[in-house]
Amino acid sequence: AVDTWGTEFILDVPEPILTIVGDSLIEPGGDGYASSGEVISLYMKVTNSGPVTAYGVVGQMWSPSPYVEVTVDTQRFGDIMPNDTGVSMGSYQLVIVSTCPRVYEVPLILEFTDDNPYSHDWQDTFMLQIWAPGEILVVDDGLKADSISLFLKALDTLGYSYDVVKPIRVDTNLLSFYPIVIWSCGWNFPTLTDEDQAHLAWFLDHGGALFISGQDIGWDFNDPNGYAHGDPFYEEYLHARYIRDDTDILTLIGVAGDPIGDSLVLSLEGGDGANNQQYPSEIDTLDGSLPVFYYEGDGIGVIRYADPVKGYRVVYWASGFEAINNAGDRCEAVSYTHLRAHETRHDLVCRLLLE
């Protein structure tokens, strides 16, 4: 008999490695984002990080999300050489359903095949950003988390949609999506940088509505030691004249007949407010602005202005709006139609700016 031997071995055959590296979105809104109710087109970009060429690449797309329907799910990418990128020859078509949340991420899965029957199939996931602007942009400029939450809770209660950003993210492109900006200045300096002022000036010149609050805005723009001392934005756009840094008064009395302040008496200490007011400033009206609240017994604390030419509107609160101590209660206010309503602290501003 002759002995025989056998052996087994595995031959490691080089293969392509395909992954998603980007996309090109075409959507009807023109804002560069996919939004609920839109039909969008996606061109996908795929790279080959393997050592050999992938011939005749085909990508099929699907999603486990209930918020998207992929109506054109297959596209060709052609041949993709090692360390090269291929783009789908046609666009994937997707419908974002109307019930999709305003801010959301939809997972899109691409499964790749090529002409080599011995190649593995590849799969990669791409997260499609769904976004549409809220009614209001809230700029959190230095407030502590528990203080800015007083703004947001009020907006939640009132049913307004909003987006919250830090000042570093604000530019004219972002501002162009919003009719209303709420800018809350914490006790930090500069209260408004040169870039902040330029962006807000553009926003107001284009008819926007601004509510700005902060106890040291006036000091920063008008005191020789202020970071923004001498900048014209304070008078030209807030339409305010600075009187003094600290009234040491924490009660505001609404101006009779004013659409915001009428019949209201507000305390800036205690209760469920931020209780953070050290320097509530006194201001005066300038070039057509009107008083909204006086400090109890002395000086103006809040003004408003509507520009007759450019159409912009400003409410300037020269203390910290977050310190109003009755957020959990409802305060009686008079609307533009003089109907009585129970409204929280943010209704005072949103009623004016949304009208």
mmCIF file of C-alpha atoms in Angstrom:
data_model
loop_
_atom_site.group_PDB
_atom_site.id
_atom_site.type_symbol
_atom_site.label_atom_id
_atom_site.label_comp_id
_atom_site.label_asym_id
_atom_site.label_seq_id
_atom_site.Cartn_x
_atom_site.Cartn_y
_atom_site.Cartn_z
ATOM 1 C CA ALA A 1 0.000 0.000 0.000
ATOM 2 C CA VAL A 2 1.127 3.503 -0.717
ATOM 3 C CA ASP A 3 0.585 6.142 1.911
ATOM 4 C CA THR A 4 -1.071 9.346 0.723
ATOM 5 C CA TRP A 5 -1.304 12.705 2.391
ATOM 6 C CA GLY A 6 -3.627 15.620 1.926
ATOM 7 C CA THR A 7 -3.536 19.216 3.128
ATOM 8 C CA GLU A 8 -5.876 22.164 3.097
ATOM 9 C CA PHE A 9 -4.987 25.802 2.847
ATOM 10 C CA ILE A 10 -6.844 29.065 2.488
ATOM 11 C CA LEU A 11 -5.732 31.444 -0.199
ATOM 12 C CA ASP A 12 -6.216 35.064 0.838
ATOM 13 C CA VAL A 13 -7.358 36.820 -2.332
ATOM 14 C CA PRO A 14 -7.092 40.627 -2.303
ATOM 15 C CA GLU A 15 -10.453 42.343 -2.557
ATOM 16 C CA PRO A 16 -11.789 45.879 -2.877
ATOM 17 C CA ILE A 17 -13.092 47.582 0.273
ATOM 18 C CA LEU A 18 -15.957 50.003 -0.424
ATOM 19 C CA THR A 19 -17.205 52.666 2.012
ATOM 20 C CA ILE A 20 -19.363 55.800 1.787
ATOM 21 C CA VAL A 21 -17.410 59.043 1.954
ATOM 22 C CA GLY A 22 -20.051 61.655 1.181
ATOM 23 C CA ASP A 23 -23.154 62.708 -0.673
ATOM 24 C CA SER A 24 -24.548 65.461 -2.857
ATOM 25 C CA LEU A 25 -28.081 66.472 -1.945
ATOM 26 C CA ILE A 26 -30.624 68.086 -4.247
ATOM 27 C CA GLU A 27 -33.785 69.250 -2.446
ATOM 28 C CA PRO A 28 -36.627 71.566 -3.472
ATOM 29 C CA GLY A 29 -36.402 73.984 -0.544
ATOM 30 C CA GLY A 30 -33.044 75.350 -1.580
ATOM 31 C CA ASP A 31 -31.715 75.485 1.975
ATOM 32 C CA GLY A 32 -29.377 72.521 1.636
ATOM 33 C CA TYR A 33 -31.290 70.308 4.065
ATOM 34 C CA ALA A 34 -33.786 67.500 3.645
ATOM 35 C CA SER A 35 -37.087 68.304 5.355
ATOM 36 C CA SER A 36 -40.336 66.500 6.032
ATOM 37 C CA GLY A 37 -42.651 66.308 3.022
ATOM 38 C CA GLU A 38 -39.837 66.771 0.489
ATOM 39 C CA VAL A 39 -38.793 64.538 -2.392
ATOM 40 C CA ILE A 40 -35.001 64.603 -2.559
ATOM 41 C CA SER A 41 -32.232 63.310 -4.804
ATOM 42 C CA LEU A 42 -28.954 61.903 -3.472
ATOM 43 C CA TYR A 43 -25.758 61.275 -5.372
ATOM 44 C CA MET A 44 -23.536 59.036 -3.235
ATOM 45 C CA LYS A 45 -19.727 59.086 -3.134
ATOM 46 C CA VAL A 46 -17.898 55.817 -2.441
ATOM 47 C CA THR A 47 -14.194 55.140 -1.951
ATOM 48 C CA ASN A 48 -12.222 51.955 -2.521
ATOM 49 C CA SER A 49 -9.605 51.513 0.207
ATOM 50 C CA GLY A 50 -8.730 47.960 -0.909
ATOM 51 C CA PRO A 51 -5.677 46.914 -2.978
ATOM 52 C CA VAL A 52 -7.542 45.983 -6.169
ATOM 53 C CA THR A 53 -10.082 47.575 -8.487
ATOM 54 C CA ALA A 54 -13.800 47.013 -7.958
ATOM 55 C CA TYR A 55 -15.332 46.487 -11.396
ATOM 56 C CA GLY A 56 -18.935 47.314 -12.229
ATOM 57 C CA VAL A 57 -19.961 48.502 -8.757
ATOM 58 C CA VAL A 58 -23.687 48.642 -8.043
ATOM 59 C CA GLY A 59 -25.184 50.120 -4.874
ATOM 60 C CA GLN A 60 -28.654 49.341 -3.547
ATOM 61 C CA MET A 61 -30.111 51.658 -0.886
ATOM 62 C CA TRP A 62 -32.673 50.959 1.808
ATOM 63 C CA SER A 63 -33.595 52.346 5.212
ATOM 64 C CA PRO A 64 -35.095 50.850 8.364
ATOM 65 C CA SER A 65 -36.640 54.226 9.218
ATOM 66 C CA PRO A 66 -40.404 54.712 8.905
ATOM 67 C CA TYR A 67 -39.782 58.359 7.963
ATOM 68 C CA VAL A 68 -38.266 57.772 4.535
ATOM 69 C CA GLU A 69 -39.319 55.891 1.410
ATOM 70 C CA VAL A 70 -36.590 55.055 -1.103
ATOM 71 C CA THR A 71 -38.340 55.173 -4.475
ATOM 72 C CA VAL A 72 -35.241 54.780 -6.703
ATOM 73 C CA ASP A 73 -32.995 52.425 -4.790
ATOM 74 C CA THR A 74 -30.312 51.178 -7.232
ATOM 75 C CA GLN A 75 -27.508 53.025 -9.010
ATOM 76 C CA ARG A 76 -24.286 52.129 -10.807
ATOM 77 C CA PHE A 77 -20.873 53.487 -9.801
ATOM 78 C CA GLY A 78 -18.753 51.980 -12.584
ATOM 79 C CA ASP A 79 -15.200 50.815 -11.855
ATOM 80 C CA ILE A 80 -13.490 52.157 -8.735
ATOM 81 C CA MET A 81 -9.727 51.804 -8.609
ATOM 82 C CA PRO A 82 -7.750 51.422 -5.342
ATOM 83 C CA ASN A 83 -7.641 54.666 -3.301
ATOM 84 C CA ASP A 84 -10.073 56.273 -5.717
ATOM 85 C CA THR A 85 -13.624 57.581 -5.342
ATOM 86 C CA GLY A 86 -16.684 56.797 -7.432
ATOM 87 C CA VAL A 87 -19.948 58.744 -7.649
ATOM 88 C CA SER A 88 -23.296 57.194 -8.429
ATOM 89 C CA MET A 89 -24.125 57.643 -12.105
ATOM 90 C CA GLY A 90 -27.681 58.581 -11.235
ATOM 91 C CA SER A 91 -29.441 59.857 -8.138
ATOM 92 C CA TYR A 92 -31.236 57.887 -5.481
ATOM 93 C CA GLN A 93 -34.759 59.224 -4.976
ATOM 94 C CA LEU A 94 -36.249 59.492 -1.509
ATOM 95 C CA VAL A 95 -39.492 60.760 -0.051
ATOM 96 C CA ILE A 96 -39.276 62.230 3.461
ATOM 97 C CA VAL A 97 -42.694 61.560 4.956
ATOM 98 C CA SER A 98 -44.674 64.447 6.391
ATOM 99 C CA THR A 99 -44.646 62.974 9.909
ATOM 100 C CA CYS A 100 -40.846 63.022 10.121
ATOM 101 C CA PRO A 101 -39.619 65.100 13.097
ATOM 102 C CA ARG A 102 -38.292 68.562 12.323
ATOM 103 C CA VAL A 103 -34.795 67.643 13.514
ATOM 104 C CA TYR A 104 -33.846 64.019 12.932
ATOM 105 C CA GLU A 105 -31.259 61.608 11.533
ATOM 106 C CA VAL A 106 -32.393 58.957 9.059
ATOM 107 C CA PRO A 107 -30.118 55.902 8.560
ATOM 108 C CA LEU A 108 -29.573 54.998 4.904
ATOM 109 C CA ILE A 109 -27.914 51.680 4.148
ATOM 110 C CA LEU A 110 -26.017 51.015 0.928
ATOM 111 C CA GLU A 111 -25.263 47.432 -0.101
ATOM 112 C CA PHE A 112 -22.552 47.107 -2.794
ATOM 113 C CA THR A 113 -21.792 44.373 -5.280
ATOM 114 C CA ASP A 114 -19.293 44.192 -8.151
ATOM 115 C CA ASP A 115 -18.712 41.973 -11.213
ATOM 116 C CA ASN A 116 -16.382 39.578 -9.404
ATOM 117 C CA PRO A 117 -18.496 36.597 -8.254
ATOM 118 C CA TYR A 118 -15.875 35.747 -5.633
ATOM 119 C CA SER A 119 -15.878 39.188 -3.978
ATOM 120 C CA HIS A 120 -17.658 39.746 -0.727
ATOM 121 C CA ASP A 121 -20.621 42.096 -0.744
ATOM 122 C CA TRP A 122 -20.143 45.338 1.153
ATOM 123 C CA GLN A 123 -22.497 47.372 3.312
ATOM 124 C CA ASP A 124 -22.164 50.835 4.803
ATOM 125 C CA THR A 125 -24.526 53.220 6.621
ATOM 126 C CA PHE A 126 -25.012 56.911 5.947
ATOM 127 C CA MET A 127 -26.957 59.231 8.300
ATOM 128 C CA LEU A 128 -29.164 61.690 6.430
ATOM 129 C CA GLN A 129 -29.740 64.906 8.389
ATOM 130 C CA ILE A 130 -33.354 66.080 8.469
ATOM 131 C CA TRP A 131 -33.747 69.700 9.486
ATOM 132 C CA ALA A 132 -36.163 72.575 9.183
ATOM 133 C CA PRO A 133 -35.821 75.847 11.096
ATOM 134 C CA GLY A 134 -38.021 76.539 14.094
ATOM 135 C CA GLU A 135 -40.045 79.711 14.526
ATOM 136 C CA ILE A 136 -37.412 81.196 16.824
ATOM 137 C CA LEU A 137 -33.635 81.100 17.087
ATOM 138 C CA VAL A 138 -32.457 81.228 20.706
ATOM 139 C CA VAL A 139 -28.857 82.359 21.163
ATOM 140 C CA ASP A 140 -27.445 81.199 24.492
ATOM 141 C CA ASP A 141 -24.710 83.747 25.113
ATOM 142 C CA GLY A 142 -23.206 82.732 28.421
ATOM 143 C CA LEU A 143 -26.163 81.928 30.656
ATOM 144 C CA LYS A 144 -25.882 78.996 33.021
ATOM 145 C CA ALA A 145 -27.802 75.893 31.982
ATOM 146 C CA ASP A 146 -30.476 76.358 34.634
ATOM 147 C CA SER A 147 -31.033 79.969 33.510
ATOM 148 C CA ILE A 148 -31.344 79.336 29.776
ATOM 149 C CA SER A 149 -33.732 76.501 30.599
ATOM 150 C CA LEU A 150 -36.206 79.125 31.883
ATOM 151 C CA PHE A 151 -36.397 80.546 28.364
ATOM 152 C CA LEU A 152 -36.798 77.133 26.783
ATOM 153 C CA LYS A 153 -39.422 75.892 29.222
ATOM 154 C CA ALA A 154 -41.503 78.986 28.528
ATOM 155 C CA LEU A 155 -41.264 78.423 24.783
ATOM 156 C CA ASP A 156 -42.153 74.749 25.231
ATOM 157 C CA THR A 157 -45.207 75.690 27.257
ATOM 158 C CA LEU A 158 -46.326 78.129 24.597
ATOM 159 C CA GLY A 159 -45.810 75.622 21.793
ATOM 160 C CA TYR A 160 -43.195 77.541 19.819
ATOM 161 C CA SER A 161 -40.629 75.595 17.824
ATOM 162 C CA TYR A 162 -37.081 76.828 18.318
ATOM 163 C CA ASP A 163 -33.421 76.053 17.850
ATOM 164 C CA VAL A 164 -30.700 76.848 20.390
ATOM 165 C CA VAL A 165 -27.157 77.796 19.404
ATOM 166 C CA LYS A 166 -24.077 79.430 20.892
ATOM 167 C CA PRO A 167 -22.983 82.774 19.383
ATOM 168 C CA ILE A 168 -20.041 81.169 17.582
ATOM 169 C CA ARG A 169 -22.505 79.372 15.288
ATOM 170 C CA VAL A 170 -24.422 82.513 14.333
ATOM 171 C CA ASP A 171 -23.883 83.994 10.891
ATOM 172 C CA THR A 172 -26.066 85.660 8.304
ATOM 173 C CA ASN A 173 -26.839 82.365 6.592
ATOM 174 C CA LEU A 174 -28.245 80.888 9.816
ATOM 175 C CA LEU A 175 -30.137 84.063 10.679
ATOM 176 C CA SER A 176 -31.780 84.085 7.239
ATOM 177 C CA PHE A 177 -33.895 81.071 8.265
ATOM 178 C CA TYR A 178 -35.570 82.766 11.246
ATOM 179 C CA PRO A 179 -38.057 85.634 11.627
ATOM 180 C CA ILE A 180 -37.309 85.964 15.368
ATOM 181 C CA VAL A 181 -34.091 85.877 17.381
ATOM 182 C CA ILE A 182 -33.965 85.745 21.169
ATOM 183 C CA TRP A 183 -30.458 86.686 22.299
ATOM 184 C CA SER A 184 -29.792 86.097 25.976
ATOM 185 C CA CYS A 185 -26.591 87.731 27.223
ATOM 186 C CA GLY A 186 -25.160 86.226 30.371
ATOM 187 C CA TRP A 187 -22.818 88.040 32.687
ATOM 188 C CA ASN A 188 -19.801 87.706 30.420
ATOM 189 C CA PHE A 189 -17.893 90.023 28.120
ATOM 190 C CA PRO A 190 -17.974 91.177 25.479
ATOM 191 C CA THR A 191 -21.752 90.964 25.590
ATOM 192 C CA LEU A 192 -21.811 91.271 21.796
ATOM 193 C CA THR A 193 -18.635 90.827 19.772
ATOM 194 C CA ASP A 194 -17.969 92.806 16.591
ATOM 195 C CA GLU A 195 -19.099 89.730 14.621
ATOM 196 C CA ASP A 196 -22.287 89.426 16.715
ATOM 197 C CA GLN A 197 -23.117 93.074 16.047
ATOM 198 C CA ALA A 198 -22.501 92.758 12.317
ATOM 199 C CA HIS A 199 -24.666 89.654 12.039
ATOM 200 C CA LEU A 200 -27.513 91.184 14.053
ATOM 201 C CA ALA A 201 -27.319 94.413 12.059
ATOM 202 C CA TRP A 202 -27.728 92.374 8.858
ATOM 203 C CA PHE A 203 -30.649 90.482 10.417
ATOM 204 C CA LEU A 204 -32.433 93.673 11.440
ATOM 205 C CA ASP A 205 -31.699 95.433 8.157
ATOM 206 C CA HIS A 206 -33.561 92.538 6.518
ATOM 207 C CA GLY A 207 -36.665 93.003 8.667
ATOM 208 C CA GLY A 208 -35.976 90.565 11.514
ATOM 209 C CA ALA A 209 -37.358 90.741 15.047
ATOM 210 C CA LEU A 210 -34.922 90.725 17.975
ATOM 211 C CA PHE A 211 -35.477 90.291 21.683
ATOM 212 C CA ILE A 212 -32.238 90.911 23.554
ATOM 213 C CA SER A 213 -31.786 90.653 27.291
ATOM 214 C CA GLY A 214 -28.841 91.233 29.602
ATOM 215 C CA GLN A 215 -27.965 93.235 32.693
ATOM 216 C CA ASP A 216 -24.607 94.548 31.443
ATOM 217 C CA ILE A 217 -25.189 95.205 27.737
ATOM 218 C CA GLY A 218 -25.483 98.925 28.451
ATOM 219 C CA TRP A 219 -22.324 99.034 30.562
ATOM 220 C CA ASP A 220 -20.332 97.129 27.955
ATOM 221 C CA PHE A 221 -21.234 99.551 25.160
ATOM 222 C CA ASN A 222 -21.079 102.785 27.138
ATOM 223 C CA ASP A 223 -18.567 102.575 29.967
ATOM 224 C CA PRO A 224 -14.958 103.472 29.002
ATOM 225 C CA ASN A 225 -13.912 100.105 30.438
ATOM 226 C CA GLY A 226 -16.467 98.203 28.350
ATOM 227 C CA TYR A 227 -15.323 95.827 25.634
ATOM 228 C CA ALA A 228 -17.755 97.332 23.108
ATOM 229 C CA HIS A 229 -17.327 100.921 24.251
ATOM 230 C CA GLY A 230 -18.239 103.382 21.535
ATOM 231 C CA ASP A 231 -19.677 100.841 19.091
ATOM 232 C CA PRO A 232 -22.711 102.429 17.368
ATOM 233 C CA PHE A 233 -24.884 99.281 17.423
ATOM 234 C CA TYR A 234 -26.319 100.083 20.858
ATOM 235 C CA GLU A 235 -27.894 103.362 19.831
ATOM 236 C CA GLU A 236 -28.424 102.723 16.123
ATOM 237 C CA TYR A 237 -30.166 99.352 16.415
ATOM 238 C CA LEU A 238 -31.326 98.944 20.026
ATOM 239 C CA HIS A 239 -32.439 102.588 20.003
ATOM 240 C CA ALA A 240 -31.405 102.965 23.628
ATOM 241 C CA ARG A 241 -29.680 105.698 25.602
ATOM 242 C CA TYR A 242 -27.623 104.397 28.514
ATOM 243 C CA ILE A 243 -28.276 106.130 31.853
ATOM 244 C CA ARG A 244 -26.573 104.077 34.564
ATOM 245 C CA ASP A 245 -25.185 100.640 35.306
ATOM 246 C CA ASP A 246 -27.109 99.634 38.419
ATOM 247 C CA THR A 247 -30.500 100.820 39.603
ATOM 248 C CA ASP A 248 -30.429 98.387 42.522
ATOM 249 C CA ILE A 249 -34.176 97.985 41.853
ATOM 250 C CA LEU A 250 -35.597 94.545 41.156
ATOM 251 C CA THR A 251 -39.232 95.388 40.439
ATOM 252 C CA LEU A 252 -40.524 96.392 37.005
ATOM 253 C CA ILE A 253 -43.801 98.288 36.479
ATOM 254 C CA GLY A 254 -45.454 97.995 33.080
ATOM 255 C CA VAL A 255 -46.340 101.127 31.130
ATOM 256 C CA ALA A 256 -50.086 101.683 31.079
ATOM 257 C CA GLY A 257 -51.559 100.899 27.678
ATOM 258 C CA ASP A 258 -48.391 99.275 26.343
ATOM 259 C CA PRO A 259 -49.072 96.011 24.467
ATOM 260 C CA ILE A 260 -46.390 94.228 26.482
ATOM 261 C CA GLY A 261 -46.185 95.968 29.842
ATOM 262 C CA ASP A 262 -49.727 97.133 30.543
ATOM 263 C CA SER A 263 -50.969 96.063 34.001
ATOM 264 C CA LEU A 264 -47.882 93.958 34.787
ATOM 265 C CA VAL A 265 -45.698 94.176 37.865
ATOM 266 C CA LEU A 266 -42.680 91.868 37.643
ATOM 267 C CA SER A 267 -40.132 90.950 40.273
ATOM 268 C CA LEU A 268 -36.564 90.053 39.288
ATOM 269 C CA GLU A 269 -35.717 88.174 42.466
ATOM 270 C CA GLY A 270 -36.869 85.042 44.262
ATOM 271 C CA GLY A 271 -39.590 82.711 43.089
ATOM 272 C CA ASP A 272 -38.646 80.276 40.336
ATOM 273 C CA GLY A 273 -36.572 82.777 38.367
ATOM 274 C CA ALA A 274 -32.791 82.744 37.976
ATOM 275 C CA ASN A 275 -32.319 85.150 40.905
ATOM 276 C CA ASN A 276 -29.109 86.398 39.288
ATOM 277 C CA GLN A 277 -29.462 90.173 38.915
ATOM 278 C CA GLN A 278 -26.551 92.249 40.192
ATOM 279 C CA TYR A 279 -26.615 95.250 37.838
ATOM 280 C CA PRO A 280 -30.077 95.911 36.344
ATOM 281 C CA SER A 281 -29.367 98.892 34.081
ATOM 282 C CA GLU A 282 -31.366 102.048 33.605
ATOM 283 C CA ILE A 283 -31.907 103.115 30.001
ATOM 284 C CA ASP A 284 -33.879 105.730 28.099
ATOM 285 C CA THR A 285 -35.662 105.830 24.762
ATOM 286 C CA LEU A 286 -33.902 107.112 21.639
ATOM 287 C CA ASP A 287 -34.992 107.968 18.099
ATOM 288 C CA GLY A 288 -38.503 106.591 18.260
ATOM 289 C CA SER A 289 -38.262 103.761 20.759
ATOM 290 C CA LEU A 290 -40.909 103.468 23.472
ATOM 291 C CA PRO A 291 -40.785 102.523 27.167
ATOM 292 C CA VAL A 292 -42.292 99.178 28.133
ATOM 293 C CA PHE A 293 -41.331 98.829 31.807
ATOM 294 C CA TYR A 294 -40.066 101.270 34.411
ATOM 295 C CA TYR A 295 -38.170 100.288 37.509
ATOM 296 C CA GLU A 296 -40.333 100.805 40.549
ATOM 297 C CA GLY A 297 -39.984 104.479 41.361
ATOM 298 C CA ASP A 298 -37.089 105.293 39.027
ATOM 299 C CA GLY A 299 -36.066 104.976 35.376
ATOM 300 C CA ILE A 300 -36.791 102.823 32.324
ATOM 301 C CA GLY A 301 -35.821 99.150 32.292
ATOM 302 C CA VAL A 302 -37.302 97.852 28.999
ATOM 303 C CA ILE A 303 -37.881 99.530 25.630
ATOM 304 C CA ARG A 304 -39.224 98.497 22.250
ATOM 305 C CA TYR A 305 -38.748 99.843 18.747
ATOM 306 C CA ALA A 306 -40.338 99.238 15.343
ATOM 307 C CA ASP A 307 -38.457 100.630 12.353
ATOM 308 C CA PRO A 308 -40.848 102.343 9.945
ATOM 309 C CA VAL A 309 -38.589 101.869 6.913
ATOM 310 C CA LYS A 310 -36.767 98.549 7.268
ATOM 311 C CA GLY A 311 -39.571 96.907 9.237
ATOM 312 C CA TYR A 312 -37.407 95.406 11.970
ATOM 313 C CA ARG A 313 -38.510 95.206 15.586
ATOM 314 C CA VAL A 314 -36.478 95.183 18.790
ATOM 315 C CA VAL A 315 -37.291 94.581 22.426
ATOM 316 C CA TYR A 316 -34.356 95.475 24.666
ATOM 317 C CA TRP A 317 -34.582 94.235 28.248
ATOM 318 C CA ALA A 318 -31.811 95.941 30.237
ATOM 319 C CA SER A 319 -31.753 93.273 32.923
ATOM 320 C CA GLY A 320 -31.919 89.497 32.883
ATOM 321 C CA PHE A 321 -35.299 88.387 31.570
ATOM 322 C CA GLU A 322 -34.610 84.935 33.045
ATOM 323 C CA ALA A 323 -34.858 86.462 36.545
ATOM 324 C CA ILE A 324 -38.616 87.137 36.366
ATOM 325 C CA ASN A 325 -39.862 85.173 39.324
ATOM 326 C CA ASN A 326 -43.313 84.015 38.152
ATOM 327 C CA ALA A 327 -42.574 81.595 35.324
ATOM 328 C CA GLY A 328 -44.727 78.896 36.912
ATOM 329 C CA ASP A 329 -47.667 81.243 37.276
ATOM 330 C CA ARG A 330 -49.661 82.954 34.597
ATOM 331 C CA CYS A 331 -49.630 86.723 34.526
ATOM 332 C CA GLU A 332 -52.422 88.724 33.080
ATOM 333 C CA ALA A 333 -51.442 90.675 29.990
ATOM 334 C CA VAL A 334 -53.186 92.623 27.272
ATOM 335 C CA SER A 335 -52.621 91.582 23.658
ATOM 336 C CA TYR A 336 -52.688 93.819 20.600
ATOM 337 C CA THR A 337 -56.390 93.100 20.292
ATOM 338 C CA HIS A 338 -56.845 94.088 23.961
ATOM 339 C CA LEU A 339 -58.144 90.638 24.822
ATOM 340 C CA ARG A 340 -57.270 89.389 28.300
ATOM 341 C CA ALA A 341 -55.024 86.346 28.339
ATOM 342 C CA HIS A 342 -52.969 84.452 30.866
ATOM 343 C CA GLU A 343 -49.451 84.337 29.550
ATOM 344 C CA THR A 344 -46.010 83.348 30.749
ATOM 345 C CA ARG A 345 -42.892 85.506 30.588
ATOM 346 C CA HIS A 346 -42.096 84.684 26.975
ATOM 347 C CA ASP A 347 -45.546 85.575 25.720
ATOM 348 C CA LEU A 348 -44.712 89.152 26.624
ATOM 349 C CA VAL A 349 -42.054 89.145 23.947
ATOM 350 C CA CYS A 350 -43.346 86.618 21.428
ATOM 351 C CA ARG A 351 -46.716 88.360 21.160
ATOM 352 C CA LEU A 352 -44.968 91.528 20.104
ATOM 353 C CA LEU A 353 -42.432 89.979 17.749
ATOM 354 C CA LEU A 354 -44.786 87.509 16.069
ATOM 355 C CA GLU A 355 -47.465 90.106 15.337
#
